CSV table of C-alpha atoms and ligand atoms in Angstrom, one decimal:
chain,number,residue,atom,x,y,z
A,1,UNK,CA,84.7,16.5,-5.9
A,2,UNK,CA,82.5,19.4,-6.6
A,3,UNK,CA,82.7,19.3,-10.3
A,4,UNK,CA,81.8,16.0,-9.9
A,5,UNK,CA,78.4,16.6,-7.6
A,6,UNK,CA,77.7,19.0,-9.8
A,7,UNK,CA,77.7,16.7,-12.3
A,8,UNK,CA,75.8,14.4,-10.6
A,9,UNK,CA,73.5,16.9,-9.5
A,10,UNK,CA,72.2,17.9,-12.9
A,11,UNK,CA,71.8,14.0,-14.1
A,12,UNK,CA,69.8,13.5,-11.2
A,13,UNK,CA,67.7,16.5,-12.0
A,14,UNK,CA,67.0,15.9,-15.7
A,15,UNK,CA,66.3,11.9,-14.6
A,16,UNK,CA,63.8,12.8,-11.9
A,17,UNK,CA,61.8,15.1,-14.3
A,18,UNK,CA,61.0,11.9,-16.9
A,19,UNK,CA,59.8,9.5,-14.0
A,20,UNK,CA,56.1,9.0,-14.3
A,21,UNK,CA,55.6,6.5,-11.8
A,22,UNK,CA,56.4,5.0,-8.6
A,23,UNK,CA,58.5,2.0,-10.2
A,24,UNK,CA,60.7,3.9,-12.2
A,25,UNK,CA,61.2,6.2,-9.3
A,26,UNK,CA,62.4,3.5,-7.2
A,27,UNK,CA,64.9,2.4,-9.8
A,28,UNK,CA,66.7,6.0,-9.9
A,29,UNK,CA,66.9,6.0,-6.3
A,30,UNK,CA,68.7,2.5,-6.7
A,31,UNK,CA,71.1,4.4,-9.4
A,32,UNK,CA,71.7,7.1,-6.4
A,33,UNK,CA,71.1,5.9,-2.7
A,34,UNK,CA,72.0,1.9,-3.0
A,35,UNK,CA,75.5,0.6,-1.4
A,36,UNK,CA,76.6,-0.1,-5.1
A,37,UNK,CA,75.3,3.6,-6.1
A,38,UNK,CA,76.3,7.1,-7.4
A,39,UNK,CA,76.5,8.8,-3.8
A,40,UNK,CA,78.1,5.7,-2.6
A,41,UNK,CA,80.9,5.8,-4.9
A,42,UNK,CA,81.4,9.1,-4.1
A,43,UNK,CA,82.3,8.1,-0.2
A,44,UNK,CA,84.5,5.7,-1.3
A,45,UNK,CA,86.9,8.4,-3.0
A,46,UNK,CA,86.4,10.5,0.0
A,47,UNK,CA,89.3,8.1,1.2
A,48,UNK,CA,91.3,8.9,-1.9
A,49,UNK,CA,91.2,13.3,-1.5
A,50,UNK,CA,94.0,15.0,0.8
A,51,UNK,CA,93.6,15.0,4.7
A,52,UNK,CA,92.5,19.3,4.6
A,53,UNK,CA,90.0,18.6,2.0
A,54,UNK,CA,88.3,16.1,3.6
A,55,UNK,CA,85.9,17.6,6.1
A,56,UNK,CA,84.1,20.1,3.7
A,57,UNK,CA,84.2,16.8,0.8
A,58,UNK,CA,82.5,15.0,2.8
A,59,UNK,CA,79.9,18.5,3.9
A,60,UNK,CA,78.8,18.4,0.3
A,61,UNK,CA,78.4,14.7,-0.2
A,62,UNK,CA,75.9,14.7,2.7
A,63,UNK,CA,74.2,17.7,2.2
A,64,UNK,CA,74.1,16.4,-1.7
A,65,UNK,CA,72.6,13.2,-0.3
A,66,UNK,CA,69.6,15.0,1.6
A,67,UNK,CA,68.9,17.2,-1.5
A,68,UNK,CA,68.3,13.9,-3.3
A,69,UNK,CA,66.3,12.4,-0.5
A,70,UNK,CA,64.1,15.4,-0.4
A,71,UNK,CA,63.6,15.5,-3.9
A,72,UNK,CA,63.3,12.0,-4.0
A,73,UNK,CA,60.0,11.8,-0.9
A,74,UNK,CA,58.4,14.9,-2.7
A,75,UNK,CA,58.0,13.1,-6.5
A,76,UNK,CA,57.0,9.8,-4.4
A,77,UNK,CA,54.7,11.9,-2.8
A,78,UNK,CA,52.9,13.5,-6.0
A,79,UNK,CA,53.4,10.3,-8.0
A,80,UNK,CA,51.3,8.4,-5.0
A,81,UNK,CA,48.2,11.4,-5.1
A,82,UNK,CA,48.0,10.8,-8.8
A,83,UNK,CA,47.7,7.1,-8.6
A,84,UNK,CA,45.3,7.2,-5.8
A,85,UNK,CA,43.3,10.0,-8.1
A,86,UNK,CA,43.5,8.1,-11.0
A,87,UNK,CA,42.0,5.3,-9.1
A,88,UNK,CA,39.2,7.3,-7.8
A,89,UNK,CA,38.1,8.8,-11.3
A,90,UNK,CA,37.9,5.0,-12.0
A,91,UNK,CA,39.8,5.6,-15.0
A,92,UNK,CA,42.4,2.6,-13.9
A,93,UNK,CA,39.8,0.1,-12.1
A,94,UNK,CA,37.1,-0.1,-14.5
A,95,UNK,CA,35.6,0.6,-18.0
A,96,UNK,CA,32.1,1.8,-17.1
A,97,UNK,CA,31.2,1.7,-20.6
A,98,UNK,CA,31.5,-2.4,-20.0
A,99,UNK,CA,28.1,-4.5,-20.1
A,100,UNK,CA,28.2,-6.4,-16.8
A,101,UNK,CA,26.0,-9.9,-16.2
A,102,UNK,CA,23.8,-9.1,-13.6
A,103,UNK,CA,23.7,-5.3,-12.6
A,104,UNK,CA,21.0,-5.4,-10.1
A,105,UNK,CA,21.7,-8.3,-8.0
A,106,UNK,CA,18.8,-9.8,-6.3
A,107,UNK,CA,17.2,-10.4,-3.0
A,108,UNK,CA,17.4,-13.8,-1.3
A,109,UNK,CA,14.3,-16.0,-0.6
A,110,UNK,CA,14.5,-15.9,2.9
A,111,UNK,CA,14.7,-12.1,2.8
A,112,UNK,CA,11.7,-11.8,0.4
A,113,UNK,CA,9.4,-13.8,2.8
A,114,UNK,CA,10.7,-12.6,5.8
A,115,UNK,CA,9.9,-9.2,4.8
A,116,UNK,CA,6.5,-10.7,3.6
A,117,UNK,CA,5.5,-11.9,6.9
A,118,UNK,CA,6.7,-8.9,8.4
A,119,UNK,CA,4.2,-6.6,6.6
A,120,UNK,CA,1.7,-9.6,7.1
A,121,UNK,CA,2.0,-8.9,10.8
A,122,UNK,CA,2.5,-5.6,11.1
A,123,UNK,CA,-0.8,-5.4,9.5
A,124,UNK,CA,-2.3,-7.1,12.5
A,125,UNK,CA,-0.6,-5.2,15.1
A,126,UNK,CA,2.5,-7.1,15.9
A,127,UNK,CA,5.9,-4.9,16.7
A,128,UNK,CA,9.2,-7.0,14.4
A,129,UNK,CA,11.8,-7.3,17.0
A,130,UNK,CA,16.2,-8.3,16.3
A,131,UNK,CA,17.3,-10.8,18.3
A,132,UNK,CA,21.4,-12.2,18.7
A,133,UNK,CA,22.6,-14.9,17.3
A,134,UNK,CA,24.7,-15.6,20.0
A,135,UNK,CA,22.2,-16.1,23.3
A,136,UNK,CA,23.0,-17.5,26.7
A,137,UNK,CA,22.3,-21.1,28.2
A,138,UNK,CA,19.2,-19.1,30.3
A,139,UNK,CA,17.6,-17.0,27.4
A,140,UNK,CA,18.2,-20.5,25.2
A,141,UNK,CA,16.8,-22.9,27.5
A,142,UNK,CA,16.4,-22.0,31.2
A,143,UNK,CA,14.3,-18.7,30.6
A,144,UNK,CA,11.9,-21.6,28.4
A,145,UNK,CA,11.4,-24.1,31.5
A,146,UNK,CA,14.4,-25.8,30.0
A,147,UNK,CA,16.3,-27.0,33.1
A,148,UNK,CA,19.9,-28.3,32.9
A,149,UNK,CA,19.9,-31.9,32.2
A,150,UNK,CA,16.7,-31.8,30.9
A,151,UNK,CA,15.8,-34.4,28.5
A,152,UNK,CA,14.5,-31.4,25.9
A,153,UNK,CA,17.8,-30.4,25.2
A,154,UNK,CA,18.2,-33.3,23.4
A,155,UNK,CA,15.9,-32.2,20.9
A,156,UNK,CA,18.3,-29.3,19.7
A,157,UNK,CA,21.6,-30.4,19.4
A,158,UNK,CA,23.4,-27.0,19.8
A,159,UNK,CA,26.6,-25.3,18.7
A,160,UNK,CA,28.3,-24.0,22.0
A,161,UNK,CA,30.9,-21.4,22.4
A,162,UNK,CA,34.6,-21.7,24.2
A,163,UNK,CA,33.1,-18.8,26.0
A,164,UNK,CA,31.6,-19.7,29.3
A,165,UNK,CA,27.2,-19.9,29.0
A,166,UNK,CA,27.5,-18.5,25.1
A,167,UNK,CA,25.8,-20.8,22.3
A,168,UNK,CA,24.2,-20.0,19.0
A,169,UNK,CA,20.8,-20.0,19.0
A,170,UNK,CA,19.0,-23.1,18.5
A,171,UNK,CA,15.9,-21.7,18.3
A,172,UNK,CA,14.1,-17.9,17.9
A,173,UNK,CA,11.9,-18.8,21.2
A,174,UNK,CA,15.5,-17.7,22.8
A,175,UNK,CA,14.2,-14.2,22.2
A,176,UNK,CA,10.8,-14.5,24.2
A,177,UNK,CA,12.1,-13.8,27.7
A,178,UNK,CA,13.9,-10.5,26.4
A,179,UNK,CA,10.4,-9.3,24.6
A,180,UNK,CA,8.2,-9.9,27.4
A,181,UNK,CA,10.4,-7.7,29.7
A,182,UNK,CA,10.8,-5.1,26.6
A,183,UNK,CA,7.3,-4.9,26.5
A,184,UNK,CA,5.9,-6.2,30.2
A,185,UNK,CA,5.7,-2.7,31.3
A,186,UNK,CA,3.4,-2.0,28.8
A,187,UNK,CA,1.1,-4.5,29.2
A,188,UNK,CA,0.8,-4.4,33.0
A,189,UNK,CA,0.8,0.1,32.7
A,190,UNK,CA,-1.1,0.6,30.3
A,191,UNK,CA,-3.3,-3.3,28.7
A,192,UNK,CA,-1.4,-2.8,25.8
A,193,UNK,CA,-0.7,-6.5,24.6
A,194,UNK,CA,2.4,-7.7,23.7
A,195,UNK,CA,2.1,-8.5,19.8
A,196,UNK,CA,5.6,-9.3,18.8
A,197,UNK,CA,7.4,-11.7,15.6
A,198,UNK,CA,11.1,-11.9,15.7
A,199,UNK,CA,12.5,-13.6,12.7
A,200,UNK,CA,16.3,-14.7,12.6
A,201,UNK,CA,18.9,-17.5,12.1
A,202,UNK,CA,19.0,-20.4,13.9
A,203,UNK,CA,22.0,-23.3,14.4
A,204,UNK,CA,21.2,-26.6,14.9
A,205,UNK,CA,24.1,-29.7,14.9
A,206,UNK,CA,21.9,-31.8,12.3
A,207,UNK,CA,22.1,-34.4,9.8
A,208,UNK,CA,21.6,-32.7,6.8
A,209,UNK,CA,19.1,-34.0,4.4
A,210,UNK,CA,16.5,-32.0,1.5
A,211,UNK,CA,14.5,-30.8,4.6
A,212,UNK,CA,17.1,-30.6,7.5
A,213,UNK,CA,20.1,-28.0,7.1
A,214,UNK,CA,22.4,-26.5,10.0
A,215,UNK,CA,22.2,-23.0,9.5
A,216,UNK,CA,17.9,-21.9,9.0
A,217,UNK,CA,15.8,-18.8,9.5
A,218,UNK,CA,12.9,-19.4,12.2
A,219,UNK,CA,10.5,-16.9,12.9
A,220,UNK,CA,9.2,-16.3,16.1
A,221,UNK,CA,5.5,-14.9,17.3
A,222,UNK,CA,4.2,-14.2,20.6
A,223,UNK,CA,0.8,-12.5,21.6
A,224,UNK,CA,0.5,-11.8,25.5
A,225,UNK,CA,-2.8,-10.6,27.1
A,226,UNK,CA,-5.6,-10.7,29.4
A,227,UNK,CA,-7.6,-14.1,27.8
A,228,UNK,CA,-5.7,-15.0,25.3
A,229,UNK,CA,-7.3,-18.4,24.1
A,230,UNK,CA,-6.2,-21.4,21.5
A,231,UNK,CA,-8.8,-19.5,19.6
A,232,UNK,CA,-6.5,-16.7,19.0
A,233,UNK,CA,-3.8,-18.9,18.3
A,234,UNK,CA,-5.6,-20.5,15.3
A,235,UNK,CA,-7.3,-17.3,13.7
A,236,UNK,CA,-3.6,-15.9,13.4
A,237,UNK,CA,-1.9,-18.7,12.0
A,238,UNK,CA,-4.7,-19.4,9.3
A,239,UNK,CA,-4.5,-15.8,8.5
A,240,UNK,CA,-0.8,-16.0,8.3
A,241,UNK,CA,-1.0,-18.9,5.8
A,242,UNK,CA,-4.1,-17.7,3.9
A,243,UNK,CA,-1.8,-14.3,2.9
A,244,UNK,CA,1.3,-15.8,2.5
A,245,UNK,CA,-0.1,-18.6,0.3
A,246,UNK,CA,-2.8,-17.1,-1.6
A,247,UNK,CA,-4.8,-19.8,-2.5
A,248,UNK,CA,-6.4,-22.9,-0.4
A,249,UNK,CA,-3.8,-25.0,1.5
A,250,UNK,CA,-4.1,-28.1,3.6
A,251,UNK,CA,-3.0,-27.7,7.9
A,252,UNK,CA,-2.9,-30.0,10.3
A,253,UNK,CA,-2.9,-29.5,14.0
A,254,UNK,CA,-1.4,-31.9,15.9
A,255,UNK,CA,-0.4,-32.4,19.7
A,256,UNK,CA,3.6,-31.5,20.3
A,257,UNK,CA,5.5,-31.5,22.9
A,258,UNK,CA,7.4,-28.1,23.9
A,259,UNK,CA,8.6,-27.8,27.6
A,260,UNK,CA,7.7,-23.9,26.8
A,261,UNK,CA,4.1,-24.2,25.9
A,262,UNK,CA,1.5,-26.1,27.5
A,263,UNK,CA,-0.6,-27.5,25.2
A,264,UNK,CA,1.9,-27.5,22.4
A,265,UNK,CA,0.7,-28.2,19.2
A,266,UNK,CA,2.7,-29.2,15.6
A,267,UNK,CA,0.9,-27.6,12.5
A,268,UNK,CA,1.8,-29.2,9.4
A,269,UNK,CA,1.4,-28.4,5.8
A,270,UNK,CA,0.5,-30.7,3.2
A,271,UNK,CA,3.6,-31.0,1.2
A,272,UNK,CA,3.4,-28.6,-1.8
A,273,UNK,CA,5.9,-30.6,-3.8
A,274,UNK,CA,4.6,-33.6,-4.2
A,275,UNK,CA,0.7,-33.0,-3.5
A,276,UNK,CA,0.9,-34.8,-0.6
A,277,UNK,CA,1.9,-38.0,-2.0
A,278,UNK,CA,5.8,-38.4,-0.3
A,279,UNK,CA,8.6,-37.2,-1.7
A,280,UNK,CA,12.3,-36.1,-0.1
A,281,UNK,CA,11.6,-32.8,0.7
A,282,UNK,CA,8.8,-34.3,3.2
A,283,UNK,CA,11.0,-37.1,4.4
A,284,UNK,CA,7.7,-39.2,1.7
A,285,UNK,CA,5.0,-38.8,4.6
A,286,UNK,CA,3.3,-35.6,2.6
A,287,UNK,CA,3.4,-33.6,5.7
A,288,UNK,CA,6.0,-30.6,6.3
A,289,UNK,CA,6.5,-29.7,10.4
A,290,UNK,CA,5.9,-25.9,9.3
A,291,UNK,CA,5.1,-24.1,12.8
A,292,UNK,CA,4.7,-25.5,16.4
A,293,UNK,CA,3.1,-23.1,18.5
A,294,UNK,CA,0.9,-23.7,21.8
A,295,UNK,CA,0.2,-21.5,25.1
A,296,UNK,CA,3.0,-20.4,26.8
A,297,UNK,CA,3.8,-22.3,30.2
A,298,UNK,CA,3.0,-20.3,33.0
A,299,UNK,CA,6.7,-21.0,34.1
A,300,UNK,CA,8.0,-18.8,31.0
A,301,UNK,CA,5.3,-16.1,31.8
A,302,UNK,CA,6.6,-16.2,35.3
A,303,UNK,CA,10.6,-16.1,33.8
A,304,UNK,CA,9.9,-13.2,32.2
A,305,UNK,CA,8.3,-11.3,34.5
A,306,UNK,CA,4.7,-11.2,32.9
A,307,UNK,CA,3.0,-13.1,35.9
A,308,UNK,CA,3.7,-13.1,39.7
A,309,UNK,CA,4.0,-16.3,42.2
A,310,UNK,CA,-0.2,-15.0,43.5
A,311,UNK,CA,-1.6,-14.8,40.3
A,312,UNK,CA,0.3,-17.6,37.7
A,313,UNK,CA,-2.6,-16.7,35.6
A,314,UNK,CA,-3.5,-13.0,35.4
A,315,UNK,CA,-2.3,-12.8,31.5
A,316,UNK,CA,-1.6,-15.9,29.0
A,317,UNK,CA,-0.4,-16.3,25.4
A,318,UNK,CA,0.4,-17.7,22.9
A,319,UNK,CA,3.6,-18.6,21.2
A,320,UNK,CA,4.6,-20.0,17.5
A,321,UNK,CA,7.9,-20.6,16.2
A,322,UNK,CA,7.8,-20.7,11.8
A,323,UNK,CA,10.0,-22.2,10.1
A,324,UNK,CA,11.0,-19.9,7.8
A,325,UNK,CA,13.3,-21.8,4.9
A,326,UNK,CA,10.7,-24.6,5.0
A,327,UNK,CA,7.7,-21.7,4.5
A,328,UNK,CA,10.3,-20.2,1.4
A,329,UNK,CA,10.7,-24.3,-0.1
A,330,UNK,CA,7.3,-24.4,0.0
A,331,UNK,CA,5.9,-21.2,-1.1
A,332,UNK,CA,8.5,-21.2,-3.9
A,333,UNK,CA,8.7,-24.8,-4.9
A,334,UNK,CA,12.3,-25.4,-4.0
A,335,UNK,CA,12.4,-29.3,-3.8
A,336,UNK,CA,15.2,-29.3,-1.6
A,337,UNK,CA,16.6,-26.3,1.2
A,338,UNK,CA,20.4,-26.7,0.4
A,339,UNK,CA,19.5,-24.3,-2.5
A,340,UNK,CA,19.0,-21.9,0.0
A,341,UNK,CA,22.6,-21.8,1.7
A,342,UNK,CA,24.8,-23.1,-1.2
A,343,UNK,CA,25.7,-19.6,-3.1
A,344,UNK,CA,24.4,-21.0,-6.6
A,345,UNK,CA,23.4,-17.0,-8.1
A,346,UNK,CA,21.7,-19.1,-11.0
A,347,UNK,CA,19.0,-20.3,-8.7
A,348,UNK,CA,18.9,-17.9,-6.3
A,349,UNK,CA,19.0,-14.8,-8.4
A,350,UNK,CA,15.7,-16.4,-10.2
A,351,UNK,CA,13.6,-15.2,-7.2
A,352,UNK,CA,14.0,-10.9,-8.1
A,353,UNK,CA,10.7,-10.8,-10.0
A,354,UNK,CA,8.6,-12.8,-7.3
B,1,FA5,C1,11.2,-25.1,17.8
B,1,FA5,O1,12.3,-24.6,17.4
B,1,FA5,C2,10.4,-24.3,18.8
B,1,FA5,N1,11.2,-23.3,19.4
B,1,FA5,C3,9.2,-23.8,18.1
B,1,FA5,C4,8.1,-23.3,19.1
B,1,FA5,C5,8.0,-21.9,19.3
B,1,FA5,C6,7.2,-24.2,19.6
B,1,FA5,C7,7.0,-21.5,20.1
B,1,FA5,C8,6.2,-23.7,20.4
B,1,FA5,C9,6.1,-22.4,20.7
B,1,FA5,P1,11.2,-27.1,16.2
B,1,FA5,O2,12.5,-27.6,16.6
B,1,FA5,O3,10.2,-28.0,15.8
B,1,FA5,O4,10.6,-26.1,17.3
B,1,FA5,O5,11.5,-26.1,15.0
B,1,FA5,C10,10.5,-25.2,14.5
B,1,FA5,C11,10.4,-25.2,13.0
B,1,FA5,O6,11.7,-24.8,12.5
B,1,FA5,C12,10.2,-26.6,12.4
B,1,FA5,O7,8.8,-26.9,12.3
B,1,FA5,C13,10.8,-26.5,11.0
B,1,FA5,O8,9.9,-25.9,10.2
B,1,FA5,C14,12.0,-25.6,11.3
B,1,FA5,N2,13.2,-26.3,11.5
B,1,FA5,C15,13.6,-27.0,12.6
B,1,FA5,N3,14.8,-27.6,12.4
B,1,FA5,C16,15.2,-27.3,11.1
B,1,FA5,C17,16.3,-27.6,10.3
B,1,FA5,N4,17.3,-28.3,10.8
B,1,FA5,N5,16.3,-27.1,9.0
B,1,FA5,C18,15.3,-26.4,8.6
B,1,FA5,N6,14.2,-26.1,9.3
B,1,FA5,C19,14.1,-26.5,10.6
């Protein structure tokens, strides 16, 4: 029996030394530690040796067993720090020598005009607020003089959660009620008006057509002070339009109905695809809803803590909601705003140089 480990022993040894990788080193541990293999065959004429010799056979069969588990973990060991090494050098994952298609990748649309209409405001003094896309029935709708039941809902057919109260927001005018007690304080301490724009997605259960998708980027504005008129309202949203769009466009204002502003007002853009003359992307009556916007409802002032029960009418503001992918289809010329969500890196990826 010990001739024979020994035997084993240096086979074992000479085997180990030409494994260079984790596969072969499985298959010699097959050759030694499986039920059909070298140690196992060595048990089975443990039966066949004389009753006295036995107990130290069997000694040196185990202890010949843990030397080749040891030596065994400690080349799987080494083998696995050169693979993982090999990996990091990049020497195995890639040939950086390789052209690739598009090495820079490229901003999306939405990005590149959110972050326009960031600096836009900025420059006038507004702070740019993060909102959640997952917002409660009360920020939704209650905090924006939406009761329950109220036939408004209607007008944003929402995604709800199974989670008690949770839904996706329908709309960015979810976020007022949080920013007017973020900034409140402020305001009432020290008269420094709330100037605040709050871009973000919005979900909406609709029936998708050029200008209608489910999943679209609103951004929000609100401006909260001590006589804040329609005035106000209009100089900002001409000036918003005038620097996004760099050259003459055609607005309408129009009455709307919001339940959170009062008067509400729909401003529309002449369609920029088609010139005004009716096309898909305008639903063919030459007018885009771009931005509602009004006076906030001295119920949502109250909500959010901005005006008390004595005086409903110490501060006002105003409040806009932009819709964002409809401002990109039309700044950029995008005929229809399923280009937006649909992942096509031709036509998105054509917007890096804008
Ligand atoms: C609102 O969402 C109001 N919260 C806006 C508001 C804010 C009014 C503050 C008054 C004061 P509306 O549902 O109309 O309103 O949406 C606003 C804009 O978002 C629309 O004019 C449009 O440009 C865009 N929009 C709405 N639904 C979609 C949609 N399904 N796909 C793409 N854009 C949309």
């Amino acid at each position: 029996m010990k001739d024979k480990i020994e035997a084993l022993r240096s086979k074992f040894s000479s085997e180990l030394k030409t494994v260079a990788d984790l596969s072969s080193l499985e298959e010699l541990r097959q050759t030694f530690m499986s039920k059909k293999g070298a140690i196992q065959d060595l048990m089975k004429e443990l039966g066949k040796i004389p009753n006295d010799q036995k107990k130290d056979a069997g000694q040196m069969i185990n202890s010949f067993k843990q030397e080749v588990n040891e030596h065994f973990e400690a080349r799987k060991k080494e083998l696995e720090e050169l693979a993982l090494k090999a990996l990091l050098d990049h020497t195995e994952s890639y040939d950086d020598s390789m052209p690739t298609g598009n090495p820079c990748g490229s901003y999306h649309p939405i990005t590149l005009i959110q972050r326009e209409l960031e600096d836009i405001f900025e420059s006038m003094g507004f702070d740019v607020e993060d909102y959640n896309e997952i917002v409660d029935d009360y920020n939704c709708f209650e905090a924006l003089n939406i009761p329950k039941f109220h036939p408004a809902r209607d007008m944003q057919d929402t995604y709800y959660l199974t989670t008690p109260n949770q839904l996706l927001k329908s709309h960015t005018s979810a976020a007022q009620n949080t920013i007017m007690r973020k900034y409140g304080d402020k305001l009432k301490k020290y008269g420094r008006p709330i100037r605040a724009v709050f871009p973000g997605r919005c979900f909406r259960n609709e029936a998708i057509d050029a200008c209608h998708e489910n999943t679209f980027f609103q951004m929000e504005g609100v401006m909260i002070d001590k006589d804040i008129s329609i005035s106000n309202l209009i100089y900002f949203m001409k000036t918003m339009l005038s620097e996004v769009f760099e050259r003459d466009v055609t607005v309408r204002l129009r009455p709307g109905f919001f339940p959170f502003v009062e008067p509400g007002f729909e401003l529309d853009i002449q369609c920029l695809i088609c010139g005004g003359d009716g096309c898909p992307s305008c639903k063919n009556s030459g007018w885009l809803e771009l931005c509602p916007c009004g006076m906030i409802h001295p119920n949502v002032l109250k909500h959010g803590g901005i005006n008390s029960e004595e005086d409903p009418f110490e501060y006002t503001g105003f409040a806009f909601g932009l819709g964002l992918t409809r401002l990109a289809m039309m700044k950029y010329g995008v005929g229809d705003i399923r280009v937006f969500n649909d992942g096509d890196l031709s036509a998105l990826s054509q917007f890096v140089s804008r």
